[in-house]
CSV table of C-alpha atoms in Angstrom, one decimal:
chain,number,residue,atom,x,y,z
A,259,UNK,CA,33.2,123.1,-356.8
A,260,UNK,CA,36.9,124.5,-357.8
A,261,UNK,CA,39.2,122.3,-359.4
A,262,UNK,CA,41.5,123.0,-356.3
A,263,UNK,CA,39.2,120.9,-354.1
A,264,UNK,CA,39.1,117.9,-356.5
A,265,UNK,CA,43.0,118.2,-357.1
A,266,UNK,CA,43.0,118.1,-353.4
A,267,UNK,CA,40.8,115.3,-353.7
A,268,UNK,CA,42.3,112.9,-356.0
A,269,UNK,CA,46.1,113.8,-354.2
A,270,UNK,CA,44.5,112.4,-350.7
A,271,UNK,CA,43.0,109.1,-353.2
A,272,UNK,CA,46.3,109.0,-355.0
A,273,UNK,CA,49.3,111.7,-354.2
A,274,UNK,CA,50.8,112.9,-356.8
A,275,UNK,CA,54.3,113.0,-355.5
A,276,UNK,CA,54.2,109.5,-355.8
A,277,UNK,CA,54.8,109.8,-360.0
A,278,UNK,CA,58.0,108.5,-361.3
A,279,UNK,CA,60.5,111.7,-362.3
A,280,UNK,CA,59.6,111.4,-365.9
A,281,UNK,CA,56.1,111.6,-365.4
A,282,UNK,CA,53.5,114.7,-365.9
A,283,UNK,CA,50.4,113.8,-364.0
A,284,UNK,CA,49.0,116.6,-362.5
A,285,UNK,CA,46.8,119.8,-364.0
A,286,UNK,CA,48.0,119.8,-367.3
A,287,UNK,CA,44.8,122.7,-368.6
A,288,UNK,CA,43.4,124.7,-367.0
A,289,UNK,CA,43.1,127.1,-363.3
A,290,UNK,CA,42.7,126.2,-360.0
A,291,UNK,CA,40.2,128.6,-359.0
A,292,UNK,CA,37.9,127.4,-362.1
A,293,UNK,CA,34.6,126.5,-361.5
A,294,UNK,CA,33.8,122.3,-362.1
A,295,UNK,CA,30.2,121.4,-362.6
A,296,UNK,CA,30.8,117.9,-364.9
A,297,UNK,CA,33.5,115.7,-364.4
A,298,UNK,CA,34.3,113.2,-367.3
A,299,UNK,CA,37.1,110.3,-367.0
A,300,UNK,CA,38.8,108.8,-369.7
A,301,UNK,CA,42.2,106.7,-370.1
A,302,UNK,CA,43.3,109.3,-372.8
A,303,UNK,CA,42.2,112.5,-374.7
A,304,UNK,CA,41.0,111.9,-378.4
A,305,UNK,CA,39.6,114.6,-380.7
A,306,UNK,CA,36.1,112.4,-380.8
A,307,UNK,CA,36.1,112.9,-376.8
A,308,UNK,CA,36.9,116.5,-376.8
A,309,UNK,CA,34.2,117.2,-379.6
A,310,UNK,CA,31.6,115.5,-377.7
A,311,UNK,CA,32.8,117.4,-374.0
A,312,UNK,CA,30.4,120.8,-372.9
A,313,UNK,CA,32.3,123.7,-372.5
A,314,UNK,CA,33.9,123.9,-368.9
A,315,UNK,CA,34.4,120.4,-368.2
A,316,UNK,CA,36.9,118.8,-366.0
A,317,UNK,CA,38.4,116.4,-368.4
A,318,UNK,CA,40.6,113.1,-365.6
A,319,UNK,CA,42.7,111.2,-367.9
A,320,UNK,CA,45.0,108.7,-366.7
A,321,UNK,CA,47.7,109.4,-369.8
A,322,UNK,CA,49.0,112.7,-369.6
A,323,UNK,CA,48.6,114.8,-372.7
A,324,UNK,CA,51.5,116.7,-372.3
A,325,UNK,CA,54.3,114.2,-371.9
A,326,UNK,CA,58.2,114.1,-373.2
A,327,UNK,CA,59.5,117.8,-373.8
A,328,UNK,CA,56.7,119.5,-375.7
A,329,UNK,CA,58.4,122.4,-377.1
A,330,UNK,CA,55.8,124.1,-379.0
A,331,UNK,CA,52.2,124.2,-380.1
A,332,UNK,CA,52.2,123.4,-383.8
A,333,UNK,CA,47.9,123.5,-383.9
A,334,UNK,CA,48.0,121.0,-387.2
A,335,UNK,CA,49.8,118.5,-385.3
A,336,UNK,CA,48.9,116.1,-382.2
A,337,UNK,CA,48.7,116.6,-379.4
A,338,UNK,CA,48.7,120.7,-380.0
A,339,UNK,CA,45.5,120.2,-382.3
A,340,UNK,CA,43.5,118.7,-379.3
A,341,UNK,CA,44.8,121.2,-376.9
A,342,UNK,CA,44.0,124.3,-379.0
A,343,UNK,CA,40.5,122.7,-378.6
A,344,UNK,CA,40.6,121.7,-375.1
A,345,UNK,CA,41.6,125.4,-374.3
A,346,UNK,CA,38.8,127.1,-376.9
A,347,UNK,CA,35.9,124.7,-374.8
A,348,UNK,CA,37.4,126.0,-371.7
A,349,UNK,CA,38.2,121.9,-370.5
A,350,UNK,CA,40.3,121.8,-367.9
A,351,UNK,CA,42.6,118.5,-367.9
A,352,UNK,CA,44.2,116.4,-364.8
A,353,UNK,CA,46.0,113.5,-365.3
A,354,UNK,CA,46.7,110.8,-363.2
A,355,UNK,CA,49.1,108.3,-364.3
A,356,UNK,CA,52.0,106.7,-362.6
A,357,UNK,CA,50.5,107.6,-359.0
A,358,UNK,CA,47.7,105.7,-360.1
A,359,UNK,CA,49.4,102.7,-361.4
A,360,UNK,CA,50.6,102.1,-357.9
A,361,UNK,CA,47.8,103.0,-355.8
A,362,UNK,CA,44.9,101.4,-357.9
A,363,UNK,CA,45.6,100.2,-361.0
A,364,UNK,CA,47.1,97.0,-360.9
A,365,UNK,CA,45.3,96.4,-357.5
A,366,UNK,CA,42.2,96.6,-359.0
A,367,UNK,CA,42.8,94.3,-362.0
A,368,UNK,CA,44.5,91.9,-360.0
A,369,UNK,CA,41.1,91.7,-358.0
A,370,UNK,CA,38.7,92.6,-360.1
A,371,UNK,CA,39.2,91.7,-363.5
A,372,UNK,CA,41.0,88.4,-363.3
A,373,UNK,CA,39.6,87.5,-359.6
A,374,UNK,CA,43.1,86.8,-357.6
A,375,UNK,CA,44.7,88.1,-354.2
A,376,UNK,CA,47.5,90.0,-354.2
A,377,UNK,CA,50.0,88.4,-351.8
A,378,UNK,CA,53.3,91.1,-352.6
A,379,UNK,CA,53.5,94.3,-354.1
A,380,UNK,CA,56.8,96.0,-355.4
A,381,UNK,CA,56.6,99.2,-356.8
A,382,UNK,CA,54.7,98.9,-359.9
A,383,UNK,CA,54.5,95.0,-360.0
A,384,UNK,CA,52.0,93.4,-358.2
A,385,UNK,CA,52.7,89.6,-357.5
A,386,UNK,CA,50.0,86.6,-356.8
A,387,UNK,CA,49.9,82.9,-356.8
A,388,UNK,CA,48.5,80.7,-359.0
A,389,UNK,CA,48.8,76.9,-360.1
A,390,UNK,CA,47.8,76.5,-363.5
A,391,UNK,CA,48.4,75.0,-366.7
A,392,UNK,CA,50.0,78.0,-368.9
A,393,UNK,CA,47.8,77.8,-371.7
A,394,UNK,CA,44.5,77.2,-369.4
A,395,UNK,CA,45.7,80.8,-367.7
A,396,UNK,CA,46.7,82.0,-370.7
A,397,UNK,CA,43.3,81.6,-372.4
A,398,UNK,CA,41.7,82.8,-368.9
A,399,UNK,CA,44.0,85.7,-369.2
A,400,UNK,CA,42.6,86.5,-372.9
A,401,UNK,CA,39.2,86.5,-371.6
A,402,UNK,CA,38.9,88.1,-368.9
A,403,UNK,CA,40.9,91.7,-370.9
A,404,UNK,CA,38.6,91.0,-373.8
A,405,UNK,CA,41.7,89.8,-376.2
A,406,UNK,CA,41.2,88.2,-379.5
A,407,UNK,CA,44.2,85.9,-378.6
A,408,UNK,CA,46.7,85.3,-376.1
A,409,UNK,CA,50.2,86.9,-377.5
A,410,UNK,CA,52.3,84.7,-375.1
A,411,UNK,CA,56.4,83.7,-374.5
A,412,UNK,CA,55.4,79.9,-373.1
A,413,UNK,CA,58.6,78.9,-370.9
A,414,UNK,CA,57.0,76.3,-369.0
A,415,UNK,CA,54.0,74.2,-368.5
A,416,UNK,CA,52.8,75.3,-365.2
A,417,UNK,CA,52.9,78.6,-363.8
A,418,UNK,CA,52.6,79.1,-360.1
A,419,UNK,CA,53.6,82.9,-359.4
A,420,UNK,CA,52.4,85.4,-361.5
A,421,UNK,CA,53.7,89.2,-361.8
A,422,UNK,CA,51.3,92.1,-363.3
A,423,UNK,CA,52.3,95.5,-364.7
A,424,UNK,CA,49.2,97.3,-366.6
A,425,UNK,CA,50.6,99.6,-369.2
A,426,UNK,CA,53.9,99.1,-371.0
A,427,UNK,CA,56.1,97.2,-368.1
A,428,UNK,CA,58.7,95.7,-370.1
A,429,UNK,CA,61.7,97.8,-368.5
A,430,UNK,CA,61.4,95.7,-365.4
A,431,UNK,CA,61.7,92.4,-366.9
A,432,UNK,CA,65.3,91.7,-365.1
A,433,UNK,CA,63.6,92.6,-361.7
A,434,UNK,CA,60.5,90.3,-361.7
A,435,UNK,CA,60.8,87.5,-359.5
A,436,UNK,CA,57.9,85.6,-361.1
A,437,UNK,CA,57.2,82.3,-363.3
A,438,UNK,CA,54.9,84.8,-365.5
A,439,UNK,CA,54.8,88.3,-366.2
A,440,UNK,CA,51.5,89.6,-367.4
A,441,UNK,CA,52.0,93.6,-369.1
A,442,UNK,CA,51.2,95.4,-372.1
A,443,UNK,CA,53.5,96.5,-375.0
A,444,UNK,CA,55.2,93.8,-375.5
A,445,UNK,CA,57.9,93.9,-378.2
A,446,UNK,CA,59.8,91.3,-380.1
A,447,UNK,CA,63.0,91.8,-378.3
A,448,UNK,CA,61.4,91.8,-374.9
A,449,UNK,CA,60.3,88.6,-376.0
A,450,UNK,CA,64.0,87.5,-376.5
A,451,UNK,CA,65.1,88.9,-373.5
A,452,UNK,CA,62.0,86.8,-371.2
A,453,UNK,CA,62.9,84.0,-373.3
A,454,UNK,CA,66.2,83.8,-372.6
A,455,UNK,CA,65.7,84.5,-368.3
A,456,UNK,CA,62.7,81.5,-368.8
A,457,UNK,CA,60.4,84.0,-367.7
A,458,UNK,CA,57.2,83.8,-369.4
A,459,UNK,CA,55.4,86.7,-370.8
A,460,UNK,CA,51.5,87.1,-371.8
A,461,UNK,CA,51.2,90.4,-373.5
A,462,UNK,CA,47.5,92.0,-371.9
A,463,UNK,CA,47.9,95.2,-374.2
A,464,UNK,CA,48.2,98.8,-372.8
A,465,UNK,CA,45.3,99.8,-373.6
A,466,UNK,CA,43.0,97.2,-372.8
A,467,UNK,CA,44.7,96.7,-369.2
A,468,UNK,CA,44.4,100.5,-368.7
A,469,UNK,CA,40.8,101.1,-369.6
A,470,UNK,CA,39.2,100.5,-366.1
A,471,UNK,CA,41.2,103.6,-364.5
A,472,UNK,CA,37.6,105.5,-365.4
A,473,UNK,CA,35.6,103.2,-363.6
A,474,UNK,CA,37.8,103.0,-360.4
A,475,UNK,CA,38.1,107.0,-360.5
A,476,UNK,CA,34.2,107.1,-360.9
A,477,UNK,CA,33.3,105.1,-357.5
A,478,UNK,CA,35.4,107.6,-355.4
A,479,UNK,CA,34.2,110.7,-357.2
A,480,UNK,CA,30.6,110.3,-357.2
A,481,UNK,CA,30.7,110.9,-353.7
A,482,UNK,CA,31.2,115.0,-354.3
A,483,UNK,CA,28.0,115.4,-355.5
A,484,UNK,CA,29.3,115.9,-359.1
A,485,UNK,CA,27.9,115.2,-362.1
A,486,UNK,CA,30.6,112.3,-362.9
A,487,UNK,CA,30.7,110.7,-366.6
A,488,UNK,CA,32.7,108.0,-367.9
A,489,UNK,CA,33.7,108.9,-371.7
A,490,UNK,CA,36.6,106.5,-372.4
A,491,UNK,CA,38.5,107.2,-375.4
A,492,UNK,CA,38.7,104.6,-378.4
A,493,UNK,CA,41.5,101.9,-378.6
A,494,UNK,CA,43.6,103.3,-381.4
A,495,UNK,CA,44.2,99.5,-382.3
A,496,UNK,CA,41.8,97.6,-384.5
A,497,UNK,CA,41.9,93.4,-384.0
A,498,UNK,CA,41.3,92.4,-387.8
């Protein structure tokens, strides 16, 4: 199969278009006329993944590797290290990112991973209602993204309407219209700012409410008759 006809794929699953401005999802490496025979999906691109990839793999990310202005190819330094490898193996790269976000992502975790229904969706928030002591969902929230704790801005006891971002979602603090606001990357001046609208905050990491983009990917692809392997990369945070 040609990577044209998976691009083509993944665009009709989740069109590209639908990236924000300063996005790069897309393919990032690679040709469309190339041959595919092994697909491999993974949140990001590490140089333990690439090492362990056969030549002439279709590497599906959900971060783009190329991101921000990348003005040269310096090979000692990342990311031009792992694409001066990615381009010797002959692995081809597409990333899906903020298209995704908005068409599965949050979705998918909202359902799935911490078992509610999504009654409003804006964007890249997803909203549903709860009616819960804070620290009971708090702890549930831990859980269920395999947290050692709950990071958490407590602003009231009960929480009835929740708001989820996966990722870093802390630019749309002003917009949520939520009790709670569940999303990753949460810094200590975000924390200020939610304190001071009364909205509370429960930090779910980026990484750990990003990782299941491989195994959402996987149950659409599988259907091409690829061989289709989920490789995640490792959480470059260690929980000491």
């Amino acid at each position: 199969m040609k990577i044209l006809d998976i691009y083509n794929f993944l665009d009709t699953l989740s069109p590209f278009e639908l990236q924000e401005s300063w996005d790069n999802s897309g393919l990032l490496i690679g040709d469309f006329s190339g041959d595919v025979k092994k697909v491999v999906l993974s949140i990001d691109v590490d140089e333990k993944l690439i090492d362990s990839l056969d030549n002439h793999t279709l590497l599906i990310t959900h971060h783009p590797i190329i991101f921000g202005g990348l003005k040269q190819l310096e090979f000692s330094k990342y990311p031009a290290n792992l694409i001066q490898k990615m381009i010797q193996k002959n692995i081809s790269n597409i990333a899906m990112h903020t298209n995704f976000d908005q068409t599965h992502l949050n979705d998918y975790v909202v359902s799935e991973i911490l078992g509610y229904k999504i009654v409003q969706k804006d964007g890249f928030v997803a909203y549903f209602d709860i009616d819960e002591n804070f620290d009971t969902f708090s702890k549930k929230v831990a859980l269920a993204f395999g947290l050692p704790h709950a990071k958490c801005v407590k602003c009231s006891e009960r929480v009835k309407r929740v708001a989820l971002t996966t990722g870093s979602g802390c630019s749309l603090l002003r917009s949520i219209e939520a009790d709670c606001f569940l999303t990753g990357d949460v810094k200590y001046h975000d924390a200020m700012e939610a304190k001071s609208i009364k909205l509370s905050l429960i930090d779910i990491g980026h990484y750990e409410s990003e990782h299941f983009f491989s195994q959402i990917l996987e149950k659409h692809l599988k259907n091409l008759g690829l061989e289709v392997i989920i490789s995640s990369s490792e959480n470059p945070f260690t929980y000491i």
